[in-house]
XYZ file of C-alpha atoms in Angstrom:
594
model
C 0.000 0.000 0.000
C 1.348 3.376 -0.728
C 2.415 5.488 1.750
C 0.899 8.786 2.434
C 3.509 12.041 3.246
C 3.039 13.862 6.418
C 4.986 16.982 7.326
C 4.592 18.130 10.817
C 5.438 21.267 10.132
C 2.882 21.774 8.160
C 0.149 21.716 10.625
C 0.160 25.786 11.350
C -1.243 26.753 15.370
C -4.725 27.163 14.507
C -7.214 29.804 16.748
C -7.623 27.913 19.955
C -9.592 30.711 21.479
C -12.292 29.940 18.681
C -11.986 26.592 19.497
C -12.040 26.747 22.967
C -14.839 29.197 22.010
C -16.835 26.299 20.203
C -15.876 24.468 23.167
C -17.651 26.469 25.350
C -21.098 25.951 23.720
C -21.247 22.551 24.106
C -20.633 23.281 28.092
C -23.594 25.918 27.877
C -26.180 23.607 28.267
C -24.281 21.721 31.966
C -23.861 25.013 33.087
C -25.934 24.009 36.165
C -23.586 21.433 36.972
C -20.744 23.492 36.307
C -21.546 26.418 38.692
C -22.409 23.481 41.523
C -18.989 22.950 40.711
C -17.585 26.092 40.681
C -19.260 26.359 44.155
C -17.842 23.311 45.260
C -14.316 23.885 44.373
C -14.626 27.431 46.233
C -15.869 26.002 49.587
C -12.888 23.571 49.111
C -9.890 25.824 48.607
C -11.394 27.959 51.013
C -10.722 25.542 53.548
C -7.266 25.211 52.311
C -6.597 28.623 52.629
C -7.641 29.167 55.726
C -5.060 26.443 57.087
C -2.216 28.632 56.980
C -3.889 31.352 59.040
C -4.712 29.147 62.080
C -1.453 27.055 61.458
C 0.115 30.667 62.365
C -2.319 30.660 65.716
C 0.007 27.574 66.887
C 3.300 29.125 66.006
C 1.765 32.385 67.928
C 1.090 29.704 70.548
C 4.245 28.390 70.485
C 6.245 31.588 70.569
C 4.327 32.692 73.451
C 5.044 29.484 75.226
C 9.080 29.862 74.622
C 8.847 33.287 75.443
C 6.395 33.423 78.695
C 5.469 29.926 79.585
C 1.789 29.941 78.912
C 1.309 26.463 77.547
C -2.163 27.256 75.617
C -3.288 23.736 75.419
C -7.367 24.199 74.804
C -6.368 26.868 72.107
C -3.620 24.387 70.516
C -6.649 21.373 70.747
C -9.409 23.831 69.561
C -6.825 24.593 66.969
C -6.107 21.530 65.789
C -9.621 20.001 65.461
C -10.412 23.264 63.251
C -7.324 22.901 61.070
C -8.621 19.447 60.838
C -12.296 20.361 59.898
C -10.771 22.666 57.468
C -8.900 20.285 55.664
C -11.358 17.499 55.032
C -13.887 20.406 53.632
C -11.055 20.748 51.530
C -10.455 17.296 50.312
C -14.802 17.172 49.829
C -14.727 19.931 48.059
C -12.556 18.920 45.962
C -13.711 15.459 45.362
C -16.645 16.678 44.915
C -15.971 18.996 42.267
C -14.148 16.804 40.376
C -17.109 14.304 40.085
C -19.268 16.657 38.980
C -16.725 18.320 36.805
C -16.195 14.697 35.279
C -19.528 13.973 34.725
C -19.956 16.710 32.818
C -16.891 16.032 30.695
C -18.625 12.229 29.561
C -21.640 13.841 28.534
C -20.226 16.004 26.389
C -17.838 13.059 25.062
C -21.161 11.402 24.706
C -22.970 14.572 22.700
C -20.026 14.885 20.434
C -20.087 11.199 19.352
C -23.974 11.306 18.820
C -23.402 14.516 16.595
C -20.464 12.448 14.670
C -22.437 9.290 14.165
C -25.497 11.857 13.276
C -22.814 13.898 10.664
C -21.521 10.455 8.872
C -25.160 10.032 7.611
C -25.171 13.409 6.414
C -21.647 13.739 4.561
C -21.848 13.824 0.692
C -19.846 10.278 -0.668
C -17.364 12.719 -1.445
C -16.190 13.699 1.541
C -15.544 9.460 2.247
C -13.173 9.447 -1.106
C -11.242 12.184 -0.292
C -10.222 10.748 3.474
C -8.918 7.708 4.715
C -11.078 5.922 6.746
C -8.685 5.393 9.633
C -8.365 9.084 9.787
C -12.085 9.406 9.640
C -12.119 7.016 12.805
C -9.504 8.898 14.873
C -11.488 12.024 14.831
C -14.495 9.814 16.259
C -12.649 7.718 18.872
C -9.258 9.152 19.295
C -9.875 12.582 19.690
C -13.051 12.636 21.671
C -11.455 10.662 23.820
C -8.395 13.119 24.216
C -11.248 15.880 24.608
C -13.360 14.190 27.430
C -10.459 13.334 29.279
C -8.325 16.434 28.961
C -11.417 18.780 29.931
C -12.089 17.017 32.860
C -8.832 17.280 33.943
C -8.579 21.088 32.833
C -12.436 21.792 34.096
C -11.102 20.530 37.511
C -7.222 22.149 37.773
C -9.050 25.773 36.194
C -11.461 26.359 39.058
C -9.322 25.531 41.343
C -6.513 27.446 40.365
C -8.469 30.373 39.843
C -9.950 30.509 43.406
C -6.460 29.168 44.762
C -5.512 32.517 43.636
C -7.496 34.928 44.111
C -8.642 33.368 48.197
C -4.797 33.424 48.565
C -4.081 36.713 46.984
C -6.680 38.301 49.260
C -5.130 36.723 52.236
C -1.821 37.648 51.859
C -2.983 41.876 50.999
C -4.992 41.491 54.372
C -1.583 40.623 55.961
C 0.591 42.933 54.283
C 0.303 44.848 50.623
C 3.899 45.281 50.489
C 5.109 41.926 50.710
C 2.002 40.843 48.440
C 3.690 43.017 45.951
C 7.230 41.323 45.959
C 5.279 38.100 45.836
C 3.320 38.804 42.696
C 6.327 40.916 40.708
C 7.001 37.603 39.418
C 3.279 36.547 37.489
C 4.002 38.573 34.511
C 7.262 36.642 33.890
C 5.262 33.598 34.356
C 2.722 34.580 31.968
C 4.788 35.648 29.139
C 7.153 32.066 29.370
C 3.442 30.532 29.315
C 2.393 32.393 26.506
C 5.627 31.570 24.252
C 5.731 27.917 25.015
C 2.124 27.575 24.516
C 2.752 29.465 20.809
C 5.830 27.205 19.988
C 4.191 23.587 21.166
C 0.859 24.047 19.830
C 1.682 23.123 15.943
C 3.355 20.270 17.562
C 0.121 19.001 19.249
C -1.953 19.172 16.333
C 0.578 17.484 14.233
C 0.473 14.861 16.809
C -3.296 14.256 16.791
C -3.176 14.380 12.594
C -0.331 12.034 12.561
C -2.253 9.696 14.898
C -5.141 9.663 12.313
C -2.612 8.699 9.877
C -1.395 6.029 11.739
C -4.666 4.543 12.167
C -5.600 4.663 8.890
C -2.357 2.388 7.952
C -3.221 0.202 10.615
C -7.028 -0.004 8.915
C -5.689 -0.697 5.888
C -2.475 -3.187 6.641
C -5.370 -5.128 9.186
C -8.038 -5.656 5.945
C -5.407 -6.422 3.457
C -3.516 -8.994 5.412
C -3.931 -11.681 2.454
C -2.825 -9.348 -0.021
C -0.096 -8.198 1.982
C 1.145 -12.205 2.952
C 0.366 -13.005 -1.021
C 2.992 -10.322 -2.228
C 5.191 -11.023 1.139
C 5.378 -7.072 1.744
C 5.599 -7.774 5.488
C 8.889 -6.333 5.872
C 7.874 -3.135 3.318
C 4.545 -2.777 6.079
C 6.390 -2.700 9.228
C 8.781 -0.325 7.126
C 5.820 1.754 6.436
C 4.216 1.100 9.774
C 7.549 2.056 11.228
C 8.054 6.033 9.642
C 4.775 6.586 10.444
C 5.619 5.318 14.428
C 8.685 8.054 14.147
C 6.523 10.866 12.798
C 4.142 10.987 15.534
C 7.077 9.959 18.367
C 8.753 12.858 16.951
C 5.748 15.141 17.292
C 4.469 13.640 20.407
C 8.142 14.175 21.954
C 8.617 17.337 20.734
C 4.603 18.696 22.071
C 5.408 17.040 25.484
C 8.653 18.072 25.707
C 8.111 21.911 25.180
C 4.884 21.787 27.128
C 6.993 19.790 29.723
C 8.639 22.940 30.666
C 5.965 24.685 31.540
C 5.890 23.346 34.947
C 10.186 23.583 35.624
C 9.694 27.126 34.523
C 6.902 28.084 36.931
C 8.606 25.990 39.861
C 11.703 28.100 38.899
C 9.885 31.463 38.881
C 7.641 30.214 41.756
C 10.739 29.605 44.089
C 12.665 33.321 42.899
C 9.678 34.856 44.935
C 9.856 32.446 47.450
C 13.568 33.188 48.226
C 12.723 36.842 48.126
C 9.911 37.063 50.570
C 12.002 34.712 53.052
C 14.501 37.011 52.852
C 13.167 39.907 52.825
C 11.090 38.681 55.905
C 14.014 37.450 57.840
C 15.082 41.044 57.611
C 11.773 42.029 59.011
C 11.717 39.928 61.487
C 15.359 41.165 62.960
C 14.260 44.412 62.412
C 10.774 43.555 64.728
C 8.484 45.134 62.245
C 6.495 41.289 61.819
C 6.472 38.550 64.105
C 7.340 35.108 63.369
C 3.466 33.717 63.097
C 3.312 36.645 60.328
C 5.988 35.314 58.171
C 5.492 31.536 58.587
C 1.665 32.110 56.885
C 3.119 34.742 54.680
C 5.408 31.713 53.413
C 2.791 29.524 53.203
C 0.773 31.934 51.332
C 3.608 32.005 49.023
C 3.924 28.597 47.934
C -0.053 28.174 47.704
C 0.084 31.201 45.690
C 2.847 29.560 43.537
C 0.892 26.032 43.362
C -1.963 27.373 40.667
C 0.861 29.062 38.859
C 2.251 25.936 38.418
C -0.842 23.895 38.378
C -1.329 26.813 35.110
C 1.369 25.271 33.338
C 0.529 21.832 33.235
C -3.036 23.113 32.517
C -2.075 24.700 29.411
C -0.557 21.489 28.424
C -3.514 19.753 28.460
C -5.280 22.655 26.591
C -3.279 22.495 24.150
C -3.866 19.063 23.637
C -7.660 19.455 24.327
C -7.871 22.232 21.792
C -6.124 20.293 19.048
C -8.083 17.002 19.621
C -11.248 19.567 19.844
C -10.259 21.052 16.250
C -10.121 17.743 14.163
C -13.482 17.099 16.228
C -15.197 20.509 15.163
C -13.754 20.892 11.372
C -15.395 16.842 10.859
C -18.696 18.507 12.440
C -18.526 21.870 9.868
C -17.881 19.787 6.838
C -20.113 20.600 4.072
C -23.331 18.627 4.471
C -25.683 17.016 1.986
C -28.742 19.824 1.010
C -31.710 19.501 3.445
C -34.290 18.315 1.112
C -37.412 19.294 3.646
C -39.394 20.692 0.005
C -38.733 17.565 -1.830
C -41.072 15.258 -3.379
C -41.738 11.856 -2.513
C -42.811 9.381 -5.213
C -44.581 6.751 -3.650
C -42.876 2.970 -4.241
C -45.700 1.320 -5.074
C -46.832 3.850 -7.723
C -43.740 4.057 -9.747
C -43.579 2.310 -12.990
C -40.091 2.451 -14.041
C -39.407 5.068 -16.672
C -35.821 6.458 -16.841
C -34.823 9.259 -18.920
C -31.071 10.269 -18.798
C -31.288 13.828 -20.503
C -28.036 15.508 -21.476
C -25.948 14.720 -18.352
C -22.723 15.704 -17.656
C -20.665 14.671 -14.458
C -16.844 14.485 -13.353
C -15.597 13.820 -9.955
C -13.723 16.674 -9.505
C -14.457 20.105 -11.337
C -10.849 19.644 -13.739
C -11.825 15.926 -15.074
C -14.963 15.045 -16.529
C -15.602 11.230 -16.410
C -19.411 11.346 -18.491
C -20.189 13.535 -21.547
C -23.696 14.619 -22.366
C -25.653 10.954 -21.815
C -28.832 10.628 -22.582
C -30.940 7.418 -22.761
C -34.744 6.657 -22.978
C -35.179 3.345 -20.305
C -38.711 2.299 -20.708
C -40.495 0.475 -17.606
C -39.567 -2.954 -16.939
C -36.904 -3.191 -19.582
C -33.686 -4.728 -18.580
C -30.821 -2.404 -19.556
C -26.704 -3.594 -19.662
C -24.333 -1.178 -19.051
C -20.786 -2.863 -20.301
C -17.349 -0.997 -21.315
C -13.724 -0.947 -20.256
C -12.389 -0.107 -17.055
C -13.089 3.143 -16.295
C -15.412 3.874 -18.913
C -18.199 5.424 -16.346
C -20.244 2.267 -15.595
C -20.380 2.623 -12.067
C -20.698 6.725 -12.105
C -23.639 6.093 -14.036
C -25.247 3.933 -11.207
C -23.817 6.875 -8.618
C -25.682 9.539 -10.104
C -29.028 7.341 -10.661
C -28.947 6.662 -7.136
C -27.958 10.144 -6.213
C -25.218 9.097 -4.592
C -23.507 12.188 -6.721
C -25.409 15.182 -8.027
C -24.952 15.738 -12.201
C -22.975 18.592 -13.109
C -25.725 19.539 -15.401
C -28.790 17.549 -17.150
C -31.462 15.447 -15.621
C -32.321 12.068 -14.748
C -36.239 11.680 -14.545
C -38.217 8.863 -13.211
C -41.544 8.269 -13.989
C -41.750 12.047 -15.214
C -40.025 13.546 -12.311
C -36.254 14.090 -11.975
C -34.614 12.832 -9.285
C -33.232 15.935 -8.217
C -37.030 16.956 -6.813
C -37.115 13.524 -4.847
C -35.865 13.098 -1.684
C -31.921 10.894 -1.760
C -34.601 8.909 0.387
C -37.100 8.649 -1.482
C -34.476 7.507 -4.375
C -32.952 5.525 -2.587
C -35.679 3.236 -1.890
C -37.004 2.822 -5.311
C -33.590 0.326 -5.995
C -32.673 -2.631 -5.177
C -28.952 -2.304 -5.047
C -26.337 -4.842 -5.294
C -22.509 -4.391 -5.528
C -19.733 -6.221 -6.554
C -17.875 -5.338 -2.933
C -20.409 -7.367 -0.503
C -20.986 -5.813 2.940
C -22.347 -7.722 5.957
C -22.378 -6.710 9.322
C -21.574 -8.084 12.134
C -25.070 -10.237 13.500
C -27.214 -13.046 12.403
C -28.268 -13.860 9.135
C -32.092 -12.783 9.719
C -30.859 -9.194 10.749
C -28.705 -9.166 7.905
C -31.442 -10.384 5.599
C -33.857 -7.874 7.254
C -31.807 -4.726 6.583
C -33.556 -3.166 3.523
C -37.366 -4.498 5.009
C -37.591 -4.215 8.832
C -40.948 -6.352 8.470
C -39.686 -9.602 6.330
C -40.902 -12.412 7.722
C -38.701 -15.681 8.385
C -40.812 -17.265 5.658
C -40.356 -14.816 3.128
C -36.644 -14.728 3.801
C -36.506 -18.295 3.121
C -37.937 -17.648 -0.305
C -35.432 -15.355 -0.843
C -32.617 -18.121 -0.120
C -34.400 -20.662 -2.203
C -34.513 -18.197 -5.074
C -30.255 -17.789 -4.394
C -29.860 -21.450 -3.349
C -28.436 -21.087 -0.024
C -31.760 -22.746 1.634
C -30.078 -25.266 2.119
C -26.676 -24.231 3.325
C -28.771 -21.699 5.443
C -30.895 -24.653 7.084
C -27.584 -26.604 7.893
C -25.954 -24.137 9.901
C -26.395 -24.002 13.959
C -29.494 -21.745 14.494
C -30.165 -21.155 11.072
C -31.476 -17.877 10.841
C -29.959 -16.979 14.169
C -26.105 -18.089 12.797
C -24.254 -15.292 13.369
C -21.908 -13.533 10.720
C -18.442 -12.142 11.332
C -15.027 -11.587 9.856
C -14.618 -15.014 11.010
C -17.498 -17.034 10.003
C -17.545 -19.936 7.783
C -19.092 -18.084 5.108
C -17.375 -17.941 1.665
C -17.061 -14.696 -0.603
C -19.376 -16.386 -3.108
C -22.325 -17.301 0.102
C -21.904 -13.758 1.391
C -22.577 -12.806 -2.384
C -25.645 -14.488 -2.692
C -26.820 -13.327 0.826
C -26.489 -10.143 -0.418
C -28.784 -10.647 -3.439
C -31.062 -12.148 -1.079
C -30.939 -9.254 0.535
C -32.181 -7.006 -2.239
C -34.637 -9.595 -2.805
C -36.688 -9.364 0.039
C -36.442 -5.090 -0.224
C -38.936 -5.452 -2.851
C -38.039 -2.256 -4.818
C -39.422 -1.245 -8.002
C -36.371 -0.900 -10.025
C -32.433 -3.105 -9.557
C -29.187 -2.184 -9.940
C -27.021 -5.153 -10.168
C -23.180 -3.860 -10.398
C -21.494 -7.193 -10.851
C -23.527 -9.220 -8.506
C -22.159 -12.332 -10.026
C -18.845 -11.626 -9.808
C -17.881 -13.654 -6.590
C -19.867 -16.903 -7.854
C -18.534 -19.757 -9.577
C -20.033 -20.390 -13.096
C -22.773 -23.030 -12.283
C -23.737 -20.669 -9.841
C -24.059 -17.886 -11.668
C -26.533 -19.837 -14.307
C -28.910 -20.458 -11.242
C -28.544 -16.957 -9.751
C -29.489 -15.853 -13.364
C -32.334 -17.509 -13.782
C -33.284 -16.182 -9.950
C -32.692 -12.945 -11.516
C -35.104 -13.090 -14.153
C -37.554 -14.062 -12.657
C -36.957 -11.281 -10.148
C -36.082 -8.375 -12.617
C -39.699 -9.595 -14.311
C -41.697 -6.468 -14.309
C -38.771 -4.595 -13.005
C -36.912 -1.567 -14.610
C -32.696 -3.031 -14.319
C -30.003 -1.506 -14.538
C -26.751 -4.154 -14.922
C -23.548 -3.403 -15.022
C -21.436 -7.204 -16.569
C -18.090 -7.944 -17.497
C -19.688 -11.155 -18.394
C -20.989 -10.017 -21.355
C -22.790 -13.607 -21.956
C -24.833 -12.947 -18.838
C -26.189 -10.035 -20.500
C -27.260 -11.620 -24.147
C -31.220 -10.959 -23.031
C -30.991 -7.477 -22.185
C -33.336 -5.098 -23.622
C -31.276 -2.716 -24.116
C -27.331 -2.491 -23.943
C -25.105 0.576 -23.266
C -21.226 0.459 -24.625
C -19.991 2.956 -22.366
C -15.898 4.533 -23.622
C -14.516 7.352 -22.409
C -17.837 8.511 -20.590
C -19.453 8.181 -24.181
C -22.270 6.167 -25.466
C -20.304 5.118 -28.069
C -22.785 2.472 -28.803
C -26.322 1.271 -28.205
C -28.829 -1.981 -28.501
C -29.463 -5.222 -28.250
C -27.444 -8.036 -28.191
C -27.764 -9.354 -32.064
C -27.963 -5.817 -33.448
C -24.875 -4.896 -31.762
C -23.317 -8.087 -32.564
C -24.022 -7.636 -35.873
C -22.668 -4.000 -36.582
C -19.002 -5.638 -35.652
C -18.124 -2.627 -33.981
C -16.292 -2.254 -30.182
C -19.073 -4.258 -28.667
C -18.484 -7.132 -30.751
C -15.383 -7.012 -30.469
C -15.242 -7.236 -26.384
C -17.908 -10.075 -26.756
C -15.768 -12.118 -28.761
C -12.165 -11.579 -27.068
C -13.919 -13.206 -23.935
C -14.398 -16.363 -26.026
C -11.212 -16.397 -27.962
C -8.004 -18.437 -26.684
């Protein structure tokens, strides 16, 4: 598998106040919660902070003790059992808080994967080709993950900090304003190392996070093609692969933790220049008499609580950073482009439609600087059977794309029944095919649920009808619970019996109208005669659209399509085409030549 480049230096800081802006909404609505606790975390490091002041009541105790002999013992007890009091409110509070502040983190971890799983249904196809589905999946699991956890932790460390500071900043003017002022000369310094770490690390966070999606997406991909990967023994080329990717996101991840790691060395740094100067400076106090001893001890105290949410900022900004680059991947999957609310549409009811398909000058590419189909038009009459053959990449399967609406037409229409498909609902189109592809998907379950997929109400009766019209009755009958077997990667299911489950499947929908885009490619020959004749009898009545290399399968068809280039180069039935010896003819017969 080829490998895809990543440059970590590409991924430019975006605006994480926007984000954390965006963030901020999806809080609104747990605000409740939030100011409980806000509350919380205030009545807890208001206990803390009022340890320091009666802790300075026992050295005023003590002093006097030394000094006069007074031993003070109900006011050291009283003391004590209040310091005590004080600091379990504390530890409450705080626990408290943070399981509140938690809870409120996994609901919104919970919202944000109910709007993803919401989103995916509403993406264009588009967006699905353009992306990597291991990328795709990292942004769901990955980085919601990173977001719930890191916002808890940042919800928790925030308030606390905050009210840390400002309860201890009060504490310490009440004591003395001077002194408060040597203590807080250092914040700005603090703030502006913050600021230029934060500005330097945060490319390397997002890098990380868009590396990781990378990653995953390899992992997706070497996982599914394991039996291509063993056939062409490109083990050692995969861990090769497997192992720059590793080195790309160890290099960003070391490089985001490692500058965000200073954060907290720097604060500790600045934290303990102002706690040298306002020891010193009160020693000199002190001698001089103008504070006692009780004064400087809390001042001191003061100092190093004042210190610990300067610090405790640091590592919060880490985990902001992180949180805001997780929360970006999250937020630009949820403002992709959507599919056009169709709330005006039509419906046309199923059981009214008839079948008539017009294709009226219609013109589609991919992207806007390669067209893939050139002004098509075709005249399908109800209940014909039309072919669709051609090379490899001639447009086969675009045409079934934009029938389905899977992908709107550049210009032109396709009308059913009168009405073009663009005034229908995608619903509404959607369920007027039966679709099967030459990729068969099952999911994970029984049989019956698989079965049941397209038509909730089947019964198990008229699934078996279904299976007898496949032939996998039997082999459906002979398995342990029958219905109830259950399907998996690692069921005992061939490619060729998940095939014909699928066409079972579109069986029991019921539609008006089939698409069949190689549904007998997966089968062995004998098979495919008995699916075919299944098929008739199932497209009888039934506008069908099939798309065959198997040209021989398609000899009935009422109409055929040679599809080059995006061009109708060609167009009828079997023996008319045969007999104008042109391309058609001349792809029938090199499947029969030796």
């Amino acid at each position: 598998m080829p490998g895809r480049s990543i440059n970590p230096n590409a991924y430019k800081p975006k605006d994480m106040k926007k984000t954390l802006k965006m963030l901020s909404i999806h809080l609104k609505p747990h605000l409740p919660y939030i100011i409980i606790g806000i509350l919380l975390s205030i009545a807890g490091t208001v206990s803390m902070i009022l340890g320091p002041r009666y802790l300075g009541y026992i050295t005023d105790y003590s002093a006097d003790f030394v000094l006069t002999g007074n031993k003070h013992i109900e006011d050291l007890i009283r003391t004590g059992i209040i310091l005590i009091c004080l600091y379990t409110a504390g530890a409450l509070g705080t626990y408290l808080c943070g399981f509140f502040m938690t809870g409120v983190s996994q609901k919104v971890a919970n919202e944000m994967r109910s709007m993803i799983s919401d989103k995916i249904n509403k993406l264009p196809l588009a967006y699905f080709d353009s992306r990597s589905f291991g990328d795709v999946l990292s942004r769901v699991t990955n980085d919601v993950d990173t977001v719930s956890q890191n916002m808890n932790q940042a919800l928790t460390q925030t308030l606390s900090s905050i009210t840390m500071f400002i309860g201890v900043f009060i504490m310490m003017f009440t004591l003395s304003w001077q002194m408060t002022l040597i203590a807080i000369v250092t914040i700005p310094l603090s703030l502006v190392c913050m600021i230029i770490v934060i500005k330097i690390s945060q490319k390397y966070f997002r890098a990380q996070q868009a590396s990781l999606g990378v990653l995953n997406g390899h992992i997706e991909e070497t996982y599914a093609g394991q039996l291509v990967i063993k056939a062409f023994n490109q083990e050692e080329e995969e861990f090769k692969q497997f192992d720059e990717y590793n080195k790309i996101l160890r290099t960003c991840g070391w490089k985001s933790q490692f500058l965000s790691g200073l954060m907290m060395p720097i604060m500790v740094f600045i934290g303990n220049l102002s706690y040298i100067s306002i020891c010193t400076i009160g020693g000199l106090l002190i001698i001089n008499g103008t504070f006692g001893l009780s004064y400087i001890q809390m001042f001191i105290q003061y100092t190093r609580l004042l210190n610990q949410p300067l610090q405790q900022m640091g590592q919060i900004a880490n985990v902001l950073q992180l949180c805001a680059a997780s929360s970006e991947r999250v937020f630009e999957f949820l403002n992709e482009e959507e599919m056009t609310i169709e709330k005006d549409k039509k419906v046309l009811p199923k059981e009214d439609v008839l079948g008539n398909v017009i294709f009226e000058n219609v013109n589609f590419g991919y992207t806007k600087d390669r067209q893939i189909i050139f002004d098509f038009n075709c005249n399908v009459k109800a209940g014909n059977k039309i072919a669709i053959v051609g090379p490899t990449g001639a447009g086969k399967t675009t045409i079934v794309n934009l029938l389905m609406r899977f992908y709107e037409v550049n210009s032109g229409k396709i009308i059913v029944d009168g009405i073009s498909t663009s005034e229908l609902t995608r619903e509404n189109v959607a369920s007027l095919f039966g679709m099967v592809l030459q990729d068969t998907w099952l999911f994970e379950g029984s049989i019956r649920d698989n079965l049941k997929f397209g038509n909730k109400n089947a019964t198990d009766e008229e699934i078996f009808k279904a299976l007898e019209a496949c032939h996998m009755d039997h082999f459906v009958r002979s398995l342990p619970g029958q219905l109830d077997y259950i399907l998996d990667e690692n069921a005992n299911v061939s490619q060729g019996q998940k095939q014909l489950l699928t066409i079972a499947r579109t069986m029991l929908e019921n539609a008006p109208m089939l698409i069949l885009d190689e549904a007998t490619s997966s089968v062995d020959t004998r098979t495919e005669v008995l699916i075919q004749k299944a098929m008739d009898e199932l497209m009888k009545g039934r506008t069908s659209f099939v798309i065959a290399h198997r040209l021989s399968t398609i000899k009935n068809a009422d109409l055929i399509l040679v599809l080059k280039d995006g061009n109708v180069i060609e167009q009828g039935n079997h023996e008319e085409l045969l007999s104008k010896n042109g391309f058609y003819a001349t792809l029938y017969n090199s499947q029969f030549q030796l």
